[in-house]
Short mmCIF file of C-alpha atoms and ligand atoms in Angstrom, two decimals:
data_model
loop_
_atom_site.label_atom_id
_atom_site.label_comp_id
_atom_site.label_asym_id
_atom_site.label_seq_id
_atom_site.Cartn_x
_atom_site.Cartn_y
_atom_site.Cartn_z
CA MET A 1 126.35 172.47 53.08
CA ARG A 2 128.83 170.22 54.79
CA GLU A 3 126.76 167.18 53.85
CA ALA A 4 126.66 168.17 50.20
CA GLY A 5 130.39 168.84 50.26
CA SER A 6 131.33 165.45 51.62
CA LEU A 7 128.92 163.72 49.28
CA CYS A 8 130.67 165.36 46.30
CA LEU A 9 134.04 164.30 47.66
CA ALA A 10 132.76 160.77 48.14
CA LEU A 11 131.57 160.63 44.55
CA LEU A 12 134.83 162.02 43.25
CA PHE A 13 137.06 159.83 45.40
CA PRO A 14 135.12 156.68 46.27
CA ALA A 15 138.37 154.93 47.18
CA VAL A 16 138.60 157.15 50.26
CA LEU A 17 135.65 155.22 51.72
CA ALA A 18 137.13 151.76 51.41
CA LEU A 19 139.21 150.45 54.29
CA ASP A 20 142.34 148.80 52.91
CA PHE A 21 143.60 145.37 53.92
CA GLY A 22 146.79 146.35 55.67
CA TYR A 23 147.96 146.87 59.24
CA HIS A 24 146.77 150.13 60.76
CA HIS A 25 149.11 151.59 63.32
CA SER A 26 147.82 153.76 66.16
CA GLU A 27 147.53 156.99 64.23
CA ALA A 28 145.77 155.41 61.23
CA LEU A 29 143.50 153.40 63.51
CA GLY A 30 142.43 156.51 65.44
CA ALA A 31 141.91 158.43 62.19
CA PHE A 32 139.80 155.64 60.72
CA LEU A 33 137.55 155.52 63.79
CA GLN A 34 137.15 159.32 63.78
CA GLU A 35 136.25 159.22 60.11
CA VAL A 36 133.68 156.44 60.62
CA HIS A 37 132.09 158.43 63.40
CA GLN A 38 132.00 161.61 61.31
CA ARG A 39 130.41 159.83 58.37
CA HIS A 40 127.89 157.86 60.46
CA PRO A 41 127.17 160.08 63.48
CA SER A 42 123.65 158.78 64.11
CA ILE A 43 124.65 155.11 64.58
CA THR A 44 128.12 155.48 66.13
CA ALA A 45 129.74 156.91 69.23
CA LEU A 46 133.50 157.08 69.67
CA ARG A 47 135.07 157.07 73.09
CA SER A 48 138.33 156.27 74.77
CA VAL A 49 137.93 154.17 77.92
CA GLY A 50 141.44 154.92 79.15
CA ARG A 51 145.07 155.09 78.11
CA SER A 52 147.89 152.62 77.76
CA VAL A 53 151.10 152.89 79.78
CA ALA A 54 152.63 154.99 76.96
CA GLY A 55 149.52 157.19 76.85
CA ARG A 56 147.81 155.77 73.76
CA GLU A 57 144.01 155.99 73.77
CA LEU A 58 142.05 152.76 74.25
CA TRP A 59 139.46 153.48 71.59
CA VAL A 60 135.99 151.99 71.58
CA LEU A 61 133.57 152.52 68.71
CA VAL A 62 129.96 151.95 69.76
CA LEU A 63 127.33 151.06 67.15
CA GLY A 64 123.58 151.03 67.57
CA ARG A 65 120.40 152.88 66.79
CA PHE A 66 121.02 154.73 70.08
CA PRO A 67 124.81 154.56 70.31
CA THR A 68 125.50 157.11 73.04
CA GLU A 69 123.66 155.45 75.93
CA HIS A 70 121.98 152.30 77.14
CA THR A 71 118.35 151.75 76.10
CA ILE A 72 116.13 149.51 78.25
CA GLY A 73 115.69 146.15 76.52
CA ILE A 74 118.67 146.54 74.18
CA PRO A 75 121.55 144.29 75.27
CA GLU A 76 125.17 145.46 75.31
CA PHE A 77 127.74 143.43 73.35
CA LYS A 78 131.51 143.84 73.01
CA TYR A 79 134.48 142.65 70.99
CA ILE A 80 138.04 143.26 72.23
CA ALA A 81 141.13 142.49 70.14
CA ASN A 82 144.90 142.75 70.37
CA MET A 83 145.23 142.47 74.17
CA HIS A 84 148.37 140.56 73.25
CA GLY A 85 150.02 143.21 71.10
CA ASP A 86 151.74 140.71 68.80
CA GLU A 87 148.45 138.93 67.96
CA THR A 88 147.31 141.22 65.23
CA VAL A 89 144.63 139.65 63.04
CA GLY A 90 141.74 140.50 65.37
CA ARG A 91 142.73 144.17 65.39
CA GLU A 92 142.27 144.44 61.62
CA LEU A 93 139.20 142.18 61.57
CA LEU A 94 137.42 144.50 63.97
CA LEU A 95 138.19 147.53 61.78
CA HIS A 96 136.70 145.66 58.82
CA LEU A 97 133.72 144.62 60.92
CA ILE A 98 133.09 148.27 61.79
CA ASP A 99 133.39 149.21 58.12
CA PHE A 100 131.01 146.41 57.15
CA LEU A 101 128.38 147.33 59.75
CA VAL A 102 128.29 151.06 59.03
CA THR A 103 128.24 150.65 55.26
CA ASN A 104 125.49 147.99 55.29
CA ASP A 105 123.10 149.54 57.78
CA LYS A 106 119.70 150.08 56.13
CA SER A 107 120.65 147.95 53.11
CA ASP A 108 121.57 144.51 54.52
CA PRO A 109 118.60 143.20 56.59
CA VAL A 110 120.76 141.29 59.11
CA VAL A 111 123.04 144.26 59.75
CA THR A 112 120.03 146.58 60.04
CA LYS A 113 118.34 144.29 62.58
CA LEU A 114 121.58 143.93 64.54
CA ILE A 115 121.95 147.69 64.79
CA ASP A 116 118.25 148.05 65.71
CA SER A 117 118.38 145.41 68.44
CA THR A 118 121.87 145.56 69.93
CA ARG A 119 124.42 148.07 71.18
CA ILE A 120 127.77 146.84 69.88
CA HIS A 121 131.04 148.04 71.45
CA ILE A 122 134.26 147.41 69.54
CA MET A 123 137.77 147.85 70.97
CA PRO A 124 140.23 147.04 68.15
CA SER A 125 143.26 147.20 70.47
CA MET A 126 143.53 146.72 74.21
CA ASN A 127 147.34 146.77 74.01
CA PRO A 128 148.34 149.44 71.47
CA ASP A 129 151.84 149.75 73.01
CA GLY A 130 152.52 146.05 72.49
CA PHE A 131 151.38 146.29 68.88
CA GLU A 132 153.70 149.24 68.19
CA ALA A 133 156.58 147.39 69.88
CA THR A 134 156.18 144.48 67.44
CA THR A 135 157.70 145.84 64.30
CA GLU A 136 157.90 142.88 61.93
CA PRO A 137 155.25 140.29 61.12
CA ASP A 138 156.29 137.16 63.04
CA CYS A 139 154.31 133.99 63.58
CA PHE A 140 155.70 133.26 67.01
CA TYR A 141 155.68 134.81 70.41
CA SER A 142 157.42 138.16 70.85
CA GLU A 143 157.85 140.84 73.50
CA GLY A 144 154.94 142.76 72.00
CA ARG A 145 152.66 140.26 73.70
CA PHE A 146 153.09 142.27 76.91
CA ASN A 147 152.17 145.83 77.76
CA LYS A 148 154.85 148.48 78.17
CA ASN A 149 155.44 147.37 81.78
CA GLY A 150 156.15 143.84 80.56
CA LYS A 151 152.86 142.46 81.92
CA ASP A 152 150.63 139.89 80.24
CA LEU A 153 147.18 141.54 80.28
CA ASN A 154 145.44 138.17 80.00
CA ARG A 155 146.97 137.18 83.37
CA ASN A 156 146.29 140.54 84.96
CA PHE A 157 142.64 140.37 86.09
CA PRO A 158 141.44 139.52 89.61
CA ASP A 159 141.02 135.75 89.93
CA VAL A 160 138.38 134.11 92.09
CA PHE A 161 140.15 130.76 92.22
CA SER A 162 143.66 131.63 93.33
CA SER A 163 145.66 134.55 94.57
CA ASN A 164 147.48 135.72 91.47
CA ASN A 165 148.76 138.84 93.28
CA VAL A 166 149.14 141.01 90.20
CA THR A 167 149.58 144.75 89.92
CA ILE A 168 146.59 145.79 87.85
CA GLN A 169 147.84 147.56 84.74
CA PRO A 170 146.27 150.74 83.29
CA GLU A 171 144.88 148.80 80.29
CA THR A 172 143.32 146.17 82.60
CA GLN A 173 141.89 148.82 84.93
CA ALA A 174 140.35 150.64 81.96
CA VAL A 175 138.59 147.45 80.86
CA ILE A 176 137.45 146.69 84.43
CA ASN A 177 135.96 150.19 84.72
CA TRP A 178 134.32 149.87 81.32
CA ILE A 179 132.73 146.54 82.35
CA LYS A 180 131.40 148.20 85.50
CA ASP A 181 129.99 151.12 83.47
CA GLU A 182 128.03 149.08 80.95
CA SER A 183 125.91 146.00 81.59
CA PHE A 184 127.55 143.78 79.00
CA VAL A 185 125.78 140.51 78.28
CA LEU A 186 128.05 138.84 75.72
CA SER A 187 131.61 139.38 74.57
CA ALA A 188 134.54 137.85 72.72
CA ASN A 189 138.21 138.47 73.09
CA LEU A 190 140.27 138.04 69.88
CA HIS A 191 143.72 136.44 69.91
CA GLY A 192 146.10 134.59 67.60
CA GLY A 193 148.54 131.69 67.64
CA ALA A 194 145.96 128.90 67.23
CA LEU A 195 142.57 128.35 65.62
CA VAL A 196 140.00 127.56 68.27
CA ALA A 197 137.13 129.04 70.31
CA SER A 198 137.95 128.63 74.01
CA TYR A 199 135.48 129.13 76.83
CA THR A 200 135.42 129.69 80.55
CA PHE A 201 136.69 128.63 83.01
CA ASP A 202 140.38 129.10 82.32
CA ASN A 203 141.15 128.55 85.99
CA GLY A 204 139.47 126.26 88.49
CA ASN A 205 139.75 123.77 91.31
CA PRO A 206 137.84 120.75 92.63
CA ALA A 207 135.36 122.95 94.52
CA ILE A 208 133.68 123.84 91.24
CA GLY A 209 134.14 120.41 89.75
CA SER A 210 137.24 121.02 87.69
CA LEU A 211 138.50 117.47 87.96
CA GLU A 212 139.41 115.47 84.89
CA ASP A 213 141.01 118.50 83.23
CA TYR A 214 137.82 120.42 82.57
CA SER A 215 136.66 123.46 84.51
CA ARG A 216 132.93 123.54 84.08
CA SER A 217 130.80 126.63 84.68
CA PRO A 218 127.08 126.28 85.49
CA ASP A 219 126.44 127.60 81.97
CA ASP A 220 128.66 125.06 80.21
CA ASP A 221 125.94 124.19 77.65
CA VAL A 222 125.57 127.86 76.71
CA PHE A 223 129.34 128.31 76.38
CA ILE A 224 129.67 125.23 74.18
CA HIS A 225 126.89 126.60 71.98
CA LEU A 226 128.56 130.03 71.78
CA ALA A 227 131.96 128.56 70.90
CA LYS A 228 130.39 126.29 68.27
CA ILE A 229 128.48 129.19 66.73
CA TYR A 230 131.83 130.83 66.06
CA SER A 231 133.74 127.75 64.92
CA SER A 232 130.94 126.40 62.70
CA ASN A 233 130.41 129.75 60.97
CA HIS A 234 134.16 130.14 60.40
CA ALA A 235 135.68 128.88 57.15
CA SER A 236 137.81 126.19 58.83
CA MET A 237 137.95 126.53 62.63
CA TYR A 238 135.32 123.78 63.07
CA LYS A 239 137.79 121.26 61.58
CA GLY A 240 139.86 121.62 64.73
CA ASN A 241 143.18 120.57 63.21
CA GLN A 242 144.32 123.55 61.16
CA CYS A 243 147.50 124.53 62.99
CA GLU A 244 150.68 122.47 63.22
CA ASN A 245 151.99 121.70 66.69
CA LYS A 246 148.65 122.35 68.34
CA PRO A 247 146.26 119.84 69.91
CA VAL A 248 143.32 118.68 67.81
CA PHE A 249 140.20 120.49 69.08
CA PRO A 250 136.98 118.57 68.34
CA HIS A 251 134.56 120.99 66.57
CA GLY A 252 137.24 123.69 66.89
CA ILE A 253 136.30 124.46 70.50
CA THR A 254 137.81 123.83 73.94
CA ASN A 255 137.26 124.53 77.58
CA GLY A 256 140.05 126.96 78.56
CA TYR A 257 141.30 124.90 81.51
CA ALA A 258 141.15 121.70 79.45
CA TRP A 259 143.67 123.27 77.02
CA TYR A 260 145.85 124.78 79.75
CA GLN A 261 145.11 126.39 83.06
CA LEU A 262 145.72 130.08 83.50
CA GLN A 263 145.15 132.61 86.25
CA GLY A 264 143.91 136.17 85.94
CA GLY A 265 142.35 135.75 82.50
CA MET A 266 139.82 138.20 81.11
CA GLN A 267 137.08 135.73 80.19
CA ASP A 268 136.74 134.33 83.72
CA TYR A 269 136.66 137.88 85.06
CA ASN A 270 133.84 138.85 82.68
CA TYR A 271 131.75 135.82 83.61
CA ILE A 272 132.31 135.94 87.36
CA TRP A 273 132.31 139.67 88.10
CA GLY A 274 131.01 141.28 84.90
CA GLN A 275 127.80 139.23 84.45
CA CYS A 276 129.05 138.94 80.86
CA PHE A 277 129.64 135.69 78.98
CA GLU A 278 132.96 136.00 77.17
CA ILE A 279 134.81 133.52 75.00
CA THR A 280 138.39 133.67 73.70
CA LEU A 281 138.82 133.38 69.94
CA GLU A 282 142.17 132.24 68.57
CA LEU A 283 141.93 133.32 64.95
CA SER A 284 145.24 132.56 63.23
CA CYS A 285 147.91 129.89 63.54
CA CYS A 286 150.42 132.65 62.93
CA LYS A 287 150.26 135.44 65.48
CA TYR A 288 151.28 138.26 63.16
CA PRO A 289 150.80 137.13 59.54
CA PRO A 290 151.78 139.22 56.51
CA ALA A 291 149.29 141.93 55.54
CA SER A 292 148.71 140.17 52.23
CA GLN A 293 146.70 137.51 54.11
CA LEU A 294 144.32 139.92 55.86
CA HIS A 295 141.69 139.88 53.14
CA ALA A 296 141.44 136.08 53.37
CA PHE A 297 141.19 136.30 57.18
CA TRP A 298 138.28 138.70 56.81
CA ASN A 299 136.50 136.34 54.40
CA ASP A 300 137.04 133.41 56.78
CA ASN A 301 135.70 135.26 59.85
CA LYS A 302 133.03 137.64 58.59
CA ALA A 303 129.99 135.32 58.94
CA ALA A 304 131.17 134.03 62.33
CA LEU A 305 131.70 137.56 63.71
CA ILE A 306 128.14 138.52 62.72
CA GLU A 307 126.49 135.28 63.86
CA TYR A 308 128.20 135.49 67.23
CA ILE A 309 126.81 138.99 67.94
CA LYS A 310 123.28 137.67 67.34
CA GLN A 311 123.71 135.26 70.28
CA VAL A 312 123.33 138.20 72.67
CA HIS A 313 119.59 137.58 72.11
CA LEU A 314 119.62 134.09 73.63
CA GLY A 315 117.51 133.38 76.69
CA ILE A 316 115.44 135.72 78.84
CA LYS A 317 115.55 139.41 79.63
CA GLY A 318 113.31 141.83 81.47
CA GLN A 319 112.94 144.22 84.35
CA VAL A 320 112.20 143.83 88.02
CA LEU A 321 109.67 146.40 89.23
CA ASP A 322 108.34 147.36 92.65
CA ARG A 323 104.63 147.85 93.49
CA ASN A 324 104.74 151.33 92.00
CA GLY A 325 106.19 150.07 88.74
CA GLN A 326 109.58 151.52 89.57
CA PRO A 327 112.66 149.56 88.41
CA MET A 328 114.55 147.78 91.18
CA PRO A 329 118.35 147.59 90.90
CA ASN A 330 120.48 144.93 92.68
CA VAL A 331 117.78 142.24 92.69
CA ILE A 332 119.30 138.76 92.28
CA VAL A 333 117.87 137.06 89.17
CA GLU A 334 119.21 133.58 88.39
CA ALA A 335 118.02 130.42 86.68
CA LYS A 336 117.71 127.50 89.14
CA GLY A 337 120.68 125.17 88.92
CA ARG A 338 122.81 127.92 87.36
CA GLU A 339 123.59 130.09 90.36
CA HIS A 340 126.75 132.12 89.77
CA ILE A 341 129.73 132.52 92.09
CA CYS A 342 128.83 136.19 92.35
CA PRO A 343 125.02 136.22 91.94
CA TYR A 344 123.81 138.06 88.84
CA ARG A 345 121.84 141.16 89.78
CA THR A 346 119.64 143.70 88.02
CA ASN A 347 121.39 146.81 86.74
CA GLN A 348 120.52 150.42 87.57
CA TYR A 349 117.45 150.19 85.29
CA GLY A 350 116.18 147.08 87.10
CA GLU A 351 117.10 144.92 84.10
CA TYR A 352 118.38 141.38 83.94
CA TYR A 353 119.67 139.36 80.97
CA LEU A 354 120.17 135.59 81.23
CA LEU A 355 121.72 133.75 78.29
CA LEU A 356 119.97 130.36 78.08
CA LEU A 357 119.46 127.80 75.35
CA PRO A 358 115.89 126.88 74.32
CA GLY A 359 114.18 124.90 77.10
CA SER A 360 112.23 125.34 80.31
CA TYR A 361 113.77 127.18 83.28
CA VAL A 362 112.73 128.21 86.77
CA ILE A 363 113.82 131.81 87.23
CA ASN A 364 114.35 132.99 90.80
CA ALA A 365 114.12 136.75 91.43
CA THR A 366 115.17 137.60 94.96
CA VAL A 367 115.26 140.86 96.89
CA PRO A 368 117.66 139.82 99.66
CA GLY A 369 115.80 139.93 102.96
CA SER A 370 112.39 140.50 101.32
CA GLY A 371 111.59 137.23 99.55
CA SER A 372 111.71 135.56 96.18
CA ILE A 373 109.47 135.14 93.15
CA LEU A 374 109.87 131.90 91.20
CA LYS A 375 108.61 131.70 87.63
CA THR A 376 108.85 128.86 85.11
CA LEU A 377 109.56 130.15 81.62
CA ALA A 378 109.95 128.39 78.27
CA VAL A 379 112.78 129.83 76.19
CA THR A 380 112.59 129.61 72.42
CA ASN A 381 115.21 130.66 69.92
CA GLY A 382 115.86 134.35 70.48
CA PRO A 383 118.75 135.01 68.04
CA GLU A 384 116.48 134.13 65.09
CA ASN A 385 114.24 137.04 66.01
CA PHE A 386 116.98 139.35 67.38
CA GLN A 387 114.97 139.31 70.60
CA ALA A 388 115.27 137.27 73.80
CA LEU A 389 112.11 136.16 75.64
CA LYS A 390 110.88 139.12 77.67
CA TYR A 391 109.52 138.72 81.19
CA ASP A 392 109.14 141.37 83.89
CA PHE A 393 108.93 140.53 87.59
CA THR A 394 106.86 142.69 89.94
CA PHE A 395 107.27 142.63 93.72
CA PRO A 396 103.84 143.78 94.94
CA GLU A 397 104.84 143.91 98.61
CA VAL A 398 108.15 145.61 98.23
CA SER A 399 109.07 149.19 97.62
CA VAL A 400 112.59 149.13 99.02
CA THR A 401 115.74 149.19 96.99
CA ALA A 402 117.81 146.07 97.33
CA ARG A 403 121.21 146.62 98.83
CA ASP A 404 124.30 146.69 96.67
CA ALA A 405 125.97 143.49 95.57
CA ALA A 406 128.09 141.60 98.09
CA CYS A 407 130.41 139.63 95.86
CA PRO A 408 132.97 137.20 97.23
CA THR A 409 136.30 138.76 97.95
CA LYS A 410 139.10 137.10 96.08
CA PRO A 411 140.36 134.45 96.20
CA LEU A 412 137.30 132.44 97.06
CA TYR A 413 138.86 129.01 96.68
CA GLN A 414 142.43 129.66 97.76
CA HIS A 415 142.46 126.79 100.27
CA PHE A 416 141.94 124.30 97.45
CA GLU A 417 144.82 125.52 95.35
CA SER A 418 147.46 122.93 96.19
CA PHE A 419 144.90 120.15 96.04
CA SER A 420 143.93 121.35 92.55
CA ALA A 421 147.46 120.94 91.22
CA ALA A 422 147.91 117.59 92.92
CA VAL A 423 144.88 116.00 91.29
CA LYS A 424 145.75 117.07 87.79
CA PRO A 425 147.21 113.86 86.39
CA THR A 426 148.62 115.31 83.18
CA LEU A 427 150.12 118.43 84.65
CA HIS A 428 153.70 117.47 83.89
CA PHE A 429 152.82 116.43 80.38
CA LEU A 430 151.01 119.73 79.85
CA ALA A 431 153.95 121.68 81.18
CA LEU A 432 156.19 119.84 78.75
CA MET A 433 153.87 120.64 75.86
CA ILE A 434 153.90 124.30 76.83
CA VAL A 435 157.69 124.37 76.89
CA LEU A 436 157.91 122.54 73.58
CA TYR A 437 155.50 124.62 71.61
CA THR A 438 155.44 127.87 73.55
CA VAL A 439 151.67 127.75 73.44
CA PHE A 440 150.39 131.08 74.64
CA LYS A 441 146.88 132.45 74.48
C1 NAG B 501 152.35 140.42 96.15
O1 NAG B 501 153.35 141.02 95.35
C2 NAG B 501 154.00 142.11 96.01
C3 NAG B 501 154.91 142.81 95.00
O2 NAG B 501 155.50 141.91 94.11
C4 NAG B 501 154.74 141.56 97.23
O3 NAG B 501 155.41 142.62 97.90
C5 NAG B 501 153.73 140.91 98.16
O4 NAG B 501 154.41 140.32 99.26
C6 NAG B 501 152.93 139.85 97.43
N1 NAG B 501 151.86 139.38 98.29
C7 NAG B 501 151.58 138.08 98.42
C8 NAG B 501 150.44 137.75 99.34
O5 NAG B 501 152.20 137.19 97.88
C1 NAG B 502 116.23 131.96 95.29
O1 NAG B 502 117.45 132.70 95.34
C2 NAG B 502 117.83 133.13 96.65
C3 NAG B 502 119.03 134.06 96.52
O2 NAG B 502 120.03 133.51 95.75
C4 NAG B 502 118.08 131.90 97.52
O3 NAG B 502 118.44 132.32 98.83
C5 NAG B 502 116.83 131.05 97.54
O4 NAG B 502 117.09 129.87 98.27
C6 NAG B 502 116.37 130.70 96.14
N1 NAG B 502 115.09 130.02 96.21
C7 NAG B 502 114.89 128.81 95.66
C8 NAG B 502 113.52 128.22 95.85
O5 NAG B 502 115.73 128.25 95.02
ZN1 ZN B 503 146.70 135.92 73.05
#
C-alpha cells in the first residue's frame, strides 16, 4: 500500500523527485538524504558517523548492492566534501552524484555495474558548522573554513613526518573512527579555491626522498594516474591554467608538497594509516560561487566523479587463508618496492587490496614470525571490467592468527624536520606566494 501511494504521488508531482541546483543547508541536506534512503532502501544505507562541535550530524550515505555491510571482494570507496566549510561546490556535487546514482541504477549500465561491484560511501559535509557560518557566497577565504573551535580540519590529522601537536577535533575523530571501521581502498576529498587534482604526500622530508620540492610516495605512479583520471575526465581541469593567481599545473595535477607543504592533512593520513589512497580535488577557482553556477559545475565534474570511482578496481585483491581455509587478519601484503610506512595488512576478513597499474609485480604476503609467500602476478586493466585481479594466498603450515598491526608511533621522521626546511630552496618564495594569494587548500 505504501509503495502504491508513493508511486501515485511521484506521478502526480514528478518535480518532487528532482534535486534542485541550489545550496542545501543542514536541514535540507539531511531531509534529502533521508528521502533518498526511503525511496531506494535496497541500495542505500544512511548513517551518521559522528557530530560536529555544534552537534550537527556528519551524514554518510552508502550505496551498493549490499549497502549495510562489507561484502568479501567488494572494495569500499569514499568521497568527502566541505571539510573547509566555505568551499561549497563539492557539497552540492555529492548530492547530485547521489541523485544520479540512485536514479540510474538498473538503467545506465555503468552506474549499475558500479553499484554491483563497489560499496560507495558519500559524506557531503565534514564541516557542517563551517558551512552554516559562511552566510554569503564569497570567492575568497572566510572564517567558515574552520570548524566551530576555529580549527582547520585539513591540518588536524596525526602526521607521520612532524609533530603537529594538534587537538583532534570531533569532526576529525569521527573520520578517523570511520576509516578504522571500514577498509577503504580509494577516496577523494573535495575542496575549492583552485582547479587541480593534488596527491600525497602533502608533507615530507629527505628521509622519504622529498628533495627538489616533491614528496614522492612509493605509489607515485598510481597517484599520478588517479589524479589524471580526474583531471582528464573533467571539462577543463586538465588544462591546468583555469584560475587567475594560481600556478600553472601541467595536466591539472600536482604533488601536494610540490604545491605547498602542509602538516596534518587528511590525504596523507588515509594513505599512511588508513591503507586508503586519497587525493584532494580542488574543484572551483571561487570557493563559494553563486548557486546559479552549480548546474555547470555538475556538468563539468559528472564524468570525472564516475570515472574516478571505477579506479577502486585497479590492481590486485584477494584473501589470505590458513591451512583450514580460514581467513587470516593482520597478514602483511605488499608489492615489492612499494612497502608502506605502516605496512598494509589484511582486514578482519583476511582481505587485501593493492592499487597497482597494469604490469608485473612480486607480491609478498607475510605472517610476521611465520614466514612469507612471494608470488609474481601480472596486473591487467581492472577498472574496465569493474574487477581487480583476484589472487588468494594460502599458508599451508600456519594456523595462527597474526598479531595486530604495530604501526610507527608519530612522528616517525621528527629528527629530520629542521633539515627538511633547510634544504627547500624556494621556501621563502613559496611563503611569499602564500601571503600574496592566500592560497589555501
Ligand atoms: C602541545 O600543545 C599543548 C597545548 O597547546 C601544549 O600544552 C604542549 O606543551 C604542546 N606540546 C608540545 C610537545 O609542543
Ligand atoms: C616480505 O615482507 C616481510 C615483511 O614486510 C619482510 O620482512 C621480508 O623481508 C619480505 N621478503 C622479501 C623477499 O622481500
Ligand atoms: Zn580546502
